[in-house]
């Protein structure tokens, strides 16, 4: 069970901006998480509030291509007490120091078997407040064996040292929540795929470019992410994130009217 990194792992993370860990929780907790996950997804929990939506679609199809739930622990508070979360917190403290914020980010992204589409190349900070600098670590727990064919994460090593690059909505459609970096083809040759066994996780640093392919297997690809953050600091000049200002998603409409 991993809750402390070796110096070699710390150095690797700092240099490359990502790391793979083989075991973040027990098989028993993993099984419990799968039941919660499947129930949240199948009941479309949070849909009306805009907390659940299709990351890669316009929310008007019967079968979302890439369902995402933001903040699942607001519906299942026991998710705040998992061993996964305790282990991730210990590692986040080791990497970021004692000023890590108590309030953490959390989401689930599901790639249904044979249906889940790719998560395009992006930087998480393209979604975030353009007036601030971030120092975050994402833990991406895989509830299934994640392979290249099922959509494990892929990273551009060292790209966490970049600032936010220009992005656009998937398919250049502002009704779609998901973002893609402009000219994604520039990065493909540098990609490192990071398969991970069920119960293992990849970690990634703020600003790293990452991607996950479509799920072309007969198995689901269920991922549960926790984001640990340092207090953000102000930028002198905000990023011009016109891609976010152009958004017109059904999800945002539901959330505003809810
Ligand atoms: O699960 C995926 O397909 C993408 C996950 C991701 O981009 C993230 O957690 O930052």
PDB file of C-alpha atoms and ligand atoms in Angstrom:
ATOM      1  CA  UNK A   1       0.000   0.000   0.000  1.00  0.00           C
ATOM      2  CA  UNK A   2       1.502   3.316  -1.029  1.00  0.00           C
ATOM      3  CA  UNK A   3       1.359   6.306   1.280  1.00  0.00           C
ATOM      4  CA  UNK A   4       4.991   7.431   1.216  1.00  0.00           C
ATOM      5  CA  UNK A   5       7.240   8.044  -1.783  1.00  0.00           C
ATOM      6  CA  UNK A   6      10.931   7.209  -2.034  1.00  0.00           C
ATOM      7  CA  UNK A   7      13.314  10.070  -2.823  1.00  0.00           C
ATOM      8  CA  UNK A   8      13.683   8.557  -6.292  1.00  0.00           C
ATOM      9  CA  UNK A   9       9.903   8.792  -6.848  1.00  0.00           C
ATOM     10  CA  UNK A  10       9.858  12.393  -5.582  1.00  0.00           C
ATOM     11  CA  UNK A  11      12.677  13.287  -7.989  1.00  0.00           C
ATOM     12  CA  UNK A  12      10.894  11.551 -10.877  1.00  0.00           C
ATOM     13  CA  UNK A  13       7.676  13.464 -10.152  1.00  0.00           C
ATOM     14  CA  UNK A  14       9.449  16.798  -9.925  1.00  0.00           C
ATOM     15  CA  UNK A  15      11.314  16.229 -13.170  1.00  0.00           C
ATOM     16  CA  UNK A  16       8.538  14.667 -15.256  1.00  0.00           C
ATOM     17  CA  UNK A  17       5.343  15.960 -13.619  1.00  0.00           C
ATOM     18  CA  UNK A  18       3.764  12.505 -13.323  1.00  0.00           C
ATOM     19  CA  UNK A  19       4.202   9.230 -11.443  1.00  0.00           C
ATOM     20  CA  UNK A  20       2.509   5.821 -11.353  1.00  0.00           C
ATOM     21  CA  UNK A  21       1.699   4.034  -8.082  1.00  0.00           C
ATOM     22  CA  UNK A  22       0.634   0.401  -8.053  1.00  0.00           C
ATOM     23  CA  UNK A  23      -1.644   0.260  -4.986  1.00  0.00           C
ATOM     24  CA  UNK A  24      -3.526   3.108  -3.309  1.00  0.00           C
ATOM     25  CA  UNK A  25      -6.179   1.058  -1.530  1.00  0.00           C
ATOM     26  CA  UNK A  26      -7.330  -2.451  -0.554  1.00  0.00           C
ATOM     27  CA  UNK A  27      -9.310  -4.834  -2.804  1.00  0.00           C
ATOM     28  CA  UNK A  28     -12.239  -4.522  -0.351  1.00  0.00           C
ATOM     29  CA  UNK A  29     -12.346  -0.726  -0.594  1.00  0.00           C
ATOM     30  CA  UNK A  30     -11.956  -0.940  -4.353  1.00  0.00           C
ATOM     31  CA  UNK A  31     -14.997  -3.193  -4.580  1.00  0.00           C
ATOM     32  CA  UNK A  32     -17.003  -0.768  -2.405  1.00  0.00           C
ATOM     33  CA  UNK A  33     -15.889   2.169  -4.587  1.00  0.00           C
ATOM     34  CA  UNK A  34     -16.984   0.325  -7.752  1.00  0.00           C
ATOM     35  CA  UNK A  35     -20.484  -0.208  -6.313  1.00  0.00           C
ATOM     36  CA  UNK A  36     -20.780   3.481  -5.363  1.00  0.00           C
ATOM     37  CA  UNK A  37     -19.393   4.562  -8.728  1.00  0.00           C
ATOM     38  CA  UNK A  38     -21.784   2.394 -10.768  1.00  0.00           C
ATOM     39  CA  UNK A  39     -24.753   3.533  -8.719  1.00  0.00           C
ATOM     40  CA  UNK A  40     -23.909   7.260  -9.068  1.00  0.00           C
ATOM     41  CA  UNK A  41     -23.489   6.862 -12.824  1.00  0.00           C
ATOM     42  CA  UNK A  42     -26.499   4.647 -13.526  1.00  0.00           C
ATOM     43  CA  UNK A  43     -28.837   6.875 -11.471  1.00  0.00           C
ATOM     44  CA  UNK A  44     -27.384  10.007 -13.095  1.00  0.00           C
ATOM     45  CA  UNK A  45     -26.919  11.483  -9.633  1.00  0.00           C
ATOM     46  CA  UNK A  46     -26.264  15.244  -9.812  1.00  0.00           C
ATOM     47  CA  UNK A  47     -27.495  15.595 -13.407  1.00  0.00           C
ATOM     48  CA  UNK A  48     -30.230  18.124 -12.557  1.00  0.00           C
ATOM     49  CA  UNK A  49     -27.738  20.241 -10.617  1.00  0.00           C
ATOM     50  CA  UNK A  50     -25.183  20.204 -13.457  1.00  0.00           C
ATOM     51  CA  UNK A  51     -22.734  18.181 -11.334  1.00  0.00           C
ATOM     52  CA  UNK A  52     -23.017  15.216 -13.707  1.00  0.00           C
ATOM     53  CA  UNK A  53     -22.729  15.769 -17.455  1.00  0.00           C
ATOM     54  CA  UNK A  54     -21.092  14.504 -20.639  1.00  0.00           C
ATOM     55  CA  UNK A  55     -17.555  15.884 -20.764  1.00  0.00           C
ATOM     56  CA  UNK A  56     -17.345  15.164 -24.501  1.00  0.00           C
ATOM     57  CA  UNK A  57     -20.933  15.787 -25.638  1.00  0.00           C
ATOM     58  CA  UNK A  58     -23.830  18.229 -25.549  1.00  0.00           C
ATOM     59  CA  UNK A  59     -25.893  16.379 -22.904  1.00  0.00           C
ATOM     60  CA  UNK A  60     -28.783  15.708 -25.289  1.00  0.00           C
ATOM     61  CA  UNK A  61     -27.876  12.103 -26.139  1.00  0.00           C
ATOM     62  CA  UNK A  62     -29.256   9.046 -24.286  1.00  0.00           C
ATOM     63  CA  UNK A  63     -25.771   7.583 -23.849  1.00  0.00           C
ATOM     64  CA  UNK A  64     -23.148  10.109 -22.711  1.00  0.00           C
ATOM     65  CA  UNK A  65     -19.768   9.445 -24.326  1.00  0.00           C
ATOM     66  CA  UNK A  66     -17.673  10.517 -21.356  1.00  0.00           C
ATOM     67  CA  UNK A  67     -19.776  10.961 -18.212  1.00  0.00           C
ATOM     68  CA  UNK A  68     -18.219  13.018 -15.431  1.00  0.00           C
ATOM     69  CA  UNK A  69     -19.415  13.728 -11.865  1.00  0.00           C
ATOM     70  CA  UNK A  70     -17.953  16.682  -9.981  1.00  0.00           C
ATOM     71  CA  UNK A  71     -17.770  16.408  -6.190  1.00  0.00           C
ATOM     72  CA  UNK A  72     -19.285  12.927  -5.723  1.00  0.00           C
ATOM     73  CA  UNK A  73     -18.749  13.074  -1.939  1.00  0.00           C
ATOM     74  CA  UNK A  74     -21.526  15.672  -1.660  1.00  0.00           C
ATOM     75  CA  UNK A  75     -23.830  12.741  -2.507  1.00  0.00           C
ATOM     76  CA  UNK A  76     -21.901   9.966  -0.687  1.00  0.00           C
ATOM     77  CA  UNK A  77     -20.178  11.593   2.339  1.00  0.00           C
ATOM     78  CA  UNK A  78     -18.435   8.277   3.201  1.00  0.00           C
ATOM     79  CA  UNK A  79     -16.159   8.964   0.212  1.00  0.00           C
ATOM     80  CA  UNK A  80     -14.383  11.463   2.477  1.00  0.00           C
ATOM     81  CA  UNK A  81     -13.254   8.636   4.777  1.00  0.00           C
ATOM     82  CA  UNK A  82     -11.571   6.282   2.326  1.00  0.00           C
ATOM     83  CA  UNK A  83      -8.136   4.766   2.695  1.00  0.00           C
ATOM     84  CA  UNK A  84      -7.465   6.013  -0.847  1.00  0.00           C
ATOM     85  CA  UNK A  85      -8.042   9.575   0.287  1.00  0.00           C
ATOM     86  CA  UNK A  86      -5.888   9.154   3.432  1.00  0.00           C
ATOM     87  CA  UNK A  87      -3.007   7.676   1.404  1.00  0.00           C
ATOM     88  CA  UNK A  88      -3.285  10.359  -1.286  1.00  0.00           C
ATOM     89  CA  UNK A  89      -3.298  13.080   1.377  1.00  0.00           C
ATOM     90  CA  UNK A  90      -0.107  11.706   2.966  1.00  0.00           C
ATOM     91  CA  UNK A  91       1.636  11.728  -0.434  1.00  0.00           C
ATOM     92  CA  UNK A  92       0.309  15.217  -1.285  1.00  0.00           C
ATOM     93  CA  UNK A  93       1.749  16.516   1.997  1.00  0.00           C
ATOM     94  CA  UNK A  94       5.071  14.893   1.185  1.00  0.00           C
ATOM     95  CA  UNK A  95       5.181  16.537  -2.257  1.00  0.00           C
ATOM     96  CA  UNK A  96       3.624  19.934  -1.502  1.00  0.00           C
ATOM     97  CA  UNK A  97       4.362  20.522   2.193  1.00  0.00           C
ATOM     98  CA  UNK A  98       2.104  21.338   5.130  1.00  0.00           C
ATOM     99  CA  UNK A  99       0.165  24.223   3.535  1.00  0.00           C
ATOM    100  CA  UNK A 100      -1.973  21.919   1.391  1.00  0.00           C
ATOM    101  CA  UNK A 101      -5.588  23.150   1.522  1.00  0.00           C
ATOM    102  CA  UNK A 102      -8.181  21.126   3.452  1.00  0.00           C
ATOM    103  CA  UNK A 103     -10.747  21.590   0.701  1.00  0.00           C
ATOM    104  CA  UNK A 104      -9.887  19.140  -2.081  1.00  0.00           C
ATOM    105  CA  UNK A 105     -11.204  18.739  -5.604  1.00  0.00           C
ATOM    106  CA  UNK A 106     -12.798  15.483  -6.653  1.00  0.00           C
ATOM    107  CA  UNK A 107     -14.351  13.959  -9.765  1.00  0.00           C
ATOM    108  CA  UNK A 108     -15.168  10.707 -11.502  1.00  0.00           C
ATOM    109  CA  UNK A 109     -14.720  10.230 -15.267  1.00  0.00           C
ATOM    110  CA  UNK A 110     -16.184   7.114 -16.840  1.00  0.00           C
ATOM    111  CA  UNK A 111     -15.262   5.627 -20.215  1.00  0.00           C
ATOM    112  CA  UNK A 112     -17.978   3.050 -20.954  1.00  0.00           C
ATOM    113  CA  UNK A 113     -16.788  -0.067 -22.784  1.00  0.00           C
ATOM    114  CA  UNK A 114     -16.690   0.465 -26.591  1.00  0.00           C
ATOM    115  CA  UNK A 115     -18.460   3.830 -26.149  1.00  0.00           C
ATOM    116  CA  UNK A 116     -16.116   6.022 -24.106  1.00  0.00           C
ATOM    117  CA  UNK A 117     -14.357   8.465 -26.425  1.00  0.00           C
ATOM    118  CA  UNK A 118     -10.918   9.981 -25.944  1.00  0.00           C
ATOM    119  CA  UNK A 119     -10.196  12.691 -23.391  1.00  0.00           C
ATOM    120  CA  UNK A 120      -8.324  15.159 -25.613  1.00  0.00           C
ATOM    121  CA  UNK A 121      -4.895  16.615 -24.851  1.00  0.00           C
ATOM    122  CA  UNK A 122      -5.373  19.363 -22.294  1.00  0.00           C
ATOM    123  CA  UNK A 123      -3.998  21.109 -19.221  1.00  0.00           C
ATOM    124  CA  UNK A 124      -6.313  21.117 -16.207  1.00  0.00           C
ATOM    125  CA  UNK A 125      -5.494  24.772 -15.549  1.00  0.00           C
ATOM    126  CA  UNK A 126      -7.160  25.751 -18.848  1.00  0.00           C
ATOM    127  CA  UNK A 127     -10.430  25.200 -16.938  1.00  0.00           C
ATOM    128  CA  UNK A 128      -9.370  27.199 -13.895  1.00  0.00           C
ATOM    129  CA  UNK A 129      -9.399  30.801 -12.687  1.00  0.00           C
ATOM    130  CA  UNK A 130      -7.216  32.749 -15.187  1.00  0.00           C
ATOM    131  CA  UNK A 131      -6.122  35.273 -12.545  1.00  0.00           C
ATOM    132  CA  UNK A 132      -4.287  32.696 -10.413  1.00  0.00           C
ATOM    133  CA  UNK A 133      -1.269  30.397 -10.438  1.00  0.00           C
ATOM    134  CA  UNK A 134      -1.903  26.869  -9.196  1.00  0.00           C
ATOM    135  CA  UNK A 135       0.164  24.190  -7.549  1.00  0.00           C
ATOM    136  CA  UNK A 136      -2.001  21.087  -7.476  1.00  0.00           C
ATOM    137  CA  UNK A 137      -1.546  17.325  -7.569  1.00  0.00           C
ATOM    138  CA  UNK A 138      -4.170  15.081  -9.157  1.00  0.00           C
ATOM    139  CA  UNK A 139      -4.443  11.477  -8.014  1.00  0.00           C
ATOM    140  CA  UNK A 140      -6.196   9.428 -10.701  1.00  0.00           C
ATOM    141  CA  UNK A 141      -7.304   6.156  -9.098  1.00  0.00           C
ATOM    142  CA  UNK A 142      -8.270   3.477 -11.577  1.00  0.00           C
ATOM    143  CA  UNK A 143     -11.048   1.130 -10.463  1.00  0.00           C
ATOM    144  CA  UNK A 144     -10.189  -1.228 -13.367  1.00  0.00           C
ATOM    145  CA  UNK A 145      -6.977  -2.308 -15.027  1.00  0.00           C
ATOM    146  CA  UNK A 146      -6.393   0.776 -17.195  1.00  0.00           C
ATOM    147  CA  UNK A 147      -4.535   0.040 -20.440  1.00  0.00           C
ATOM    148  CA  UNK A 148      -3.781   2.064 -23.554  1.00  0.00           C
ATOM    149  CA  UNK A 149      -6.794   0.399 -25.212  1.00  0.00           C
ATOM    150  CA  UNK A 150      -9.179   1.172 -22.355  1.00  0.00           C
ATOM    151  CA  UNK A 151      -7.985   4.774 -21.949  1.00  0.00           C
ATOM    152  CA  UNK A 152      -5.217   5.013 -19.347  1.00  0.00           C
ATOM    153  CA  UNK A 153      -3.699   8.474 -18.936  1.00  0.00           C
ATOM    154  CA  UNK A 154      -0.861   9.617 -21.196  1.00  0.00           C
ATOM    155  CA  UNK A 155       1.440  12.531 -20.356  1.00  0.00           C
ATOM    156  CA  UNK A 156       3.980  14.793 -22.024  1.00  0.00           C
ATOM    157  CA  UNK A 157       6.855  14.520 -19.494  1.00  0.00           C
ATOM    158  CA  UNK A 158       8.182  17.894 -18.368  1.00  0.00           C
ATOM    159  CA  UNK A 159       5.210  19.854 -19.755  1.00  0.00           C
ATOM    160  CA  UNK A 160       4.187  20.784 -16.182  1.00  0.00           C
ATOM    161  CA  UNK A 161       6.854  23.490 -16.546  1.00  0.00           C
ATOM    162  CA  UNK A 162       4.784  25.237 -19.275  1.00  0.00           C
ATOM    163  CA  UNK A 163       2.203  27.950 -18.688  1.00  0.00           C
ATOM    164  CA  UNK A 164      -1.387  27.533 -19.906  1.00  0.00           C
ATOM    165  CA  UNK A 165      -1.513  27.085 -23.682  1.00  0.00           C
ATOM    166  CA  UNK A 166      -4.456  28.162 -25.890  1.00  0.00           C
ATOM    167  CA  UNK A 167      -7.351  25.667 -25.788  1.00  0.00           C
ATOM    168  CA  UNK A 168     -10.716  25.260 -27.515  1.00  0.00           C
ATOM    169  CA  UNK A 169     -13.913  23.333 -26.772  1.00  0.00           C
ATOM    170  CA  UNK A 170     -13.949  19.746 -28.081  1.00  0.00           C
ATOM    171  CA  UNK A 171     -15.030  19.812 -31.769  1.00  0.00           C
ATOM    172  CA  UNK A 172     -14.860  23.631 -31.475  1.00  0.00           C
ATOM    173  CA  UNK A 173     -18.392  23.368 -30.077  1.00  0.00           C
ATOM    174  CA  UNK A 174     -18.933  25.737 -27.104  1.00  0.00           C
ATOM    175  CA  UNK A 175     -21.876  23.568 -25.972  1.00  0.00           C
ATOM    176  CA  UNK A 176     -19.322  20.901 -24.965  1.00  0.00           C
ATOM    177  CA  UNK A 177     -17.692  21.253 -21.546  1.00  0.00           C
ATOM    178  CA  UNK A 178     -14.424  19.432 -22.397  1.00  0.00           C
ATOM    179  CA  UNK A 179     -11.364  21.305 -23.673  1.00  0.00           C
ATOM    180  CA  UNK A 180      -8.580  20.414 -26.085  1.00  0.00           C
ATOM    181  CA  UNK A 181      -5.251  22.183 -26.448  1.00  0.00           C
ATOM    182  CA  UNK A 182      -4.777  23.915 -29.821  1.00  0.00           C
ATOM    183  CA  UNK A 183      -2.574  21.894 -32.226  1.00  0.00           C
ATOM    184  CA  UNK A 184      -2.647  18.678 -30.151  1.00  0.00           C
ATOM    185  CA  UNK A 185      -0.720  16.864 -32.899  1.00  0.00           C
ATOM    186  CA  UNK A 186       2.434  18.725 -31.800  1.00  0.00           C
ATOM    187  CA  UNK A 187       2.527  16.711 -28.572  1.00  0.00           C
ATOM    188  CA  UNK A 188       1.600  13.184 -29.644  1.00  0.00           C
ATOM    189  CA  UNK A 189       5.178  12.059 -30.381  1.00  0.00           C
ATOM    190  CA  UNK A 190       6.264  12.945 -26.846  1.00  0.00           C
ATOM    191  CA  UNK A 191       3.425  11.094 -25.120  1.00  0.00           C
ATOM    192  CA  UNK A 192       4.170   8.497 -22.455  1.00  0.00           C
ATOM    193  CA  UNK A 193       1.275   6.101 -21.777  1.00  0.00           C
ATOM    194  CA  UNK A 194       0.885   5.084 -18.118  1.00  0.00           C
ATOM    195  CA  UNK A 195      -1.111   1.851 -17.728  1.00  0.00           C
ATOM    196  CA  UNK A 196      -2.127   1.197 -14.136  1.00  0.00           C
ATOM    197  CA  UNK A 197      -3.624  -1.850 -12.394  1.00  0.00           C
ATOM    198  CA  UNK A 198      -7.001  -1.651 -10.664  1.00  0.00           C
ATOM    199  CA  UNK A 199      -6.434   0.051  -7.302  1.00  0.00           C
ATOM    200  CA  UNK A 200      -3.332   1.858  -8.559  1.00  0.00           C
ATOM    201  CA  UNK A 201      -3.113   5.521  -9.521  1.00  0.00           C
ATOM    202  CA  UNK A 202      -1.242   8.003 -11.627  1.00  0.00           C
ATOM    203  CA  UNK A 203      -0.325  11.360 -10.088  1.00  0.00           C
ATOM    204  CA  UNK A 204       0.077  14.483 -12.138  1.00  0.00           C
ATOM    205  CA  UNK A 205       1.241  18.019 -11.482  1.00  0.00           C
ATOM    206  CA  UNK A 206      -0.502  21.253 -12.487  1.00  0.00           C
ATOM    207  CA  UNK A 207      -0.068  22.380 -16.103  1.00  0.00           C
ATOM    208  CA  UNK A 208       1.024  18.958 -17.426  1.00  0.00           C
ATOM    209  CA  UNK A 209      -0.407  18.077 -20.837  1.00  0.00           C
ATOM    210  CA  UNK A 210      -2.357  14.829 -20.653  1.00  0.00           C
ATOM    211  CA  UNK A 211      -4.705  12.684 -22.701  1.00  0.00           C
ATOM    212  CA  UNK A 212      -6.567   9.369 -22.537  1.00  0.00           C
ATOM    213  CA  UNK A 213      -7.581   7.343 -25.593  1.00  0.00           C
ATOM    214  CA  UNK A 214     -11.035   5.908 -26.283  1.00  0.00           C
ATOM    215  CA  UNK A 215     -12.089   2.705 -24.521  1.00  0.00           C
ATOM    216  CA  UNK A 216     -12.083   0.083 -27.274  1.00  0.00           C
ATOM    217  CA  UNK A 217     -12.123  -2.860 -24.825  1.00  0.00           C
ATOM    218  CA  UNK A 218     -14.986  -4.923 -23.366  1.00  0.00           C
ATOM    219  CA  UNK A 219     -14.208  -3.630 -19.862  1.00  0.00           C
ATOM    220  CA  UNK A 220     -15.291  -0.326 -18.314  1.00  0.00           C
ATOM    221  CA  UNK A 221     -12.675   2.286 -17.488  1.00  0.00           C
ATOM    222  CA  UNK A 222     -13.667   3.914 -14.231  1.00  0.00           C
ATOM    223  CA  UNK A 223     -11.428   6.617 -12.746  1.00  0.00           C
ATOM    224  CA  UNK A 224     -11.821   8.538  -9.487  1.00  0.00           C
ATOM    225  CA  UNK A 225      -9.651  11.662  -9.164  1.00  0.00           C
ATOM    226  CA  UNK A 226      -8.728  13.596  -6.015  1.00  0.00           C
ATOM    227  CA  UNK A 227      -7.027  16.989  -6.371  1.00  0.00           C
ATOM    228  CA  UNK A 228      -4.862  18.374  -3.555  1.00  0.00           C
ATOM    229  CA  UNK A 229      -4.015  22.067  -3.821  1.00  0.00           C
ATOM    230  CA  UNK A 230      -1.686  24.666  -2.403  1.00  0.00           C
ATOM    231  CA  UNK A 231      -3.303  28.090  -1.877  1.00  0.00           C
ATOM    232  CA  UNK A 232      -3.295  29.688  -5.374  1.00  0.00           C
ATOM    233  CA  UNK A 233      -1.310  32.896  -5.884  1.00  0.00           C
ATOM    234  CA  UNK A 234      -2.348  35.902  -8.022  1.00  0.00           C
ATOM    235  CA  UNK A 235      -0.934  36.414 -11.511  1.00  0.00           C
ATOM    236  CA  UNK A 236       0.260  39.887 -12.527  1.00  0.00           C
ATOM    237  CA  UNK A 237      -1.421  39.454 -15.916  1.00  0.00           C
ATOM    238  CA  UNK A 238      -4.416  37.103 -16.165  1.00  0.00           C
ATOM    239  CA  UNK A 239      -4.507  34.463 -18.894  1.00  0.00           C
ATOM    240  CA  UNK A 240      -6.901  35.296 -21.713  1.00  0.00           C
ATOM    241  CA  UNK A 241      -9.034  32.141 -21.474  1.00  0.00           C
ATOM    242  CA  UNK A 242     -11.513  33.123 -24.193  1.00  0.00           C
ATOM    243  CA  UNK A 243     -12.315  29.394 -24.631  1.00  0.00           C
ATOM    244  CA  UNK A 244     -14.083  29.417 -21.226  1.00  0.00           C
ATOM    245  CA  UNK A 245     -15.871  32.729 -21.826  1.00  0.00           C
ATOM    246  CA  UNK A 246     -17.366  31.286 -25.053  1.00  0.00           C
ATOM    247  CA  UNK A 247     -18.955  28.298 -23.240  1.00  0.00           C
ATOM    248  CA  UNK A 248     -22.699  27.711 -23.473  1.00  0.00           C
ATOM    249  CA  UNK A 249     -23.196  24.308 -21.879  1.00  0.00           C
ATOM    250  CA  UNK A 250     -26.460  22.666 -20.849  1.00  0.00           C
ATOM    251  CA  UNK A 251     -24.655  21.699 -17.676  1.00  0.00           C
ATOM    252  CA  UNK A 252     -24.080  25.356 -16.710  1.00  0.00           C
ATOM    253  CA  UNK A 253     -27.733  26.161 -17.488  1.00  0.00           C
ATOM    254  CA  UNK A 254     -28.925  23.337 -15.228  1.00  0.00           C
ATOM    255  CA  UNK A 255     -26.587  24.442 -12.493  1.00  0.00           C
ATOM    256  CA  UNK A 256     -27.773  28.078 -12.695  1.00  0.00           C
ATOM    257  CA  UNK A 257     -31.469  27.174 -12.638  1.00  0.00           C
ATOM    258  CA  UNK A 258     -30.993  24.520  -9.890  1.00  0.00           C
TER     259      UNK A 258
HETATM  260  O1  LIG B   1     -10.050  10.273 -16.882  1.00  0.00           O
HETATM  261  C1  LIG B   1      -9.771  10.877 -17.930  1.00  0.00           C
HETATM  262  O2  LIG B   1     -10.034  10.414 -19.038  1.00  0.00           O
HETATM  263  C2  LIG B   1      -9.100  12.217 -17.853  1.00  0.00           C
HETATM  264  C3  LIG B   1      -8.742  12.611 -16.456  1.00  0.00           C
HETATM  265  C4  LIG B   1      -8.144  13.953 -16.324  1.00  0.00           C
HETATM  266  O3  LIG B   1      -7.888  14.652 -17.277  1.00  0.00           O
HETATM  267  C5  LIG B   1      -7.841  14.445 -14.971  1.00  0.00           C
HETATM  268  O4  LIG B   1      -8.239  13.811 -13.971  1.00  0.00           O
HETATM  269  O5  LIG B   1      -7.178  15.505 -14.869  1.00  0.00           O
END
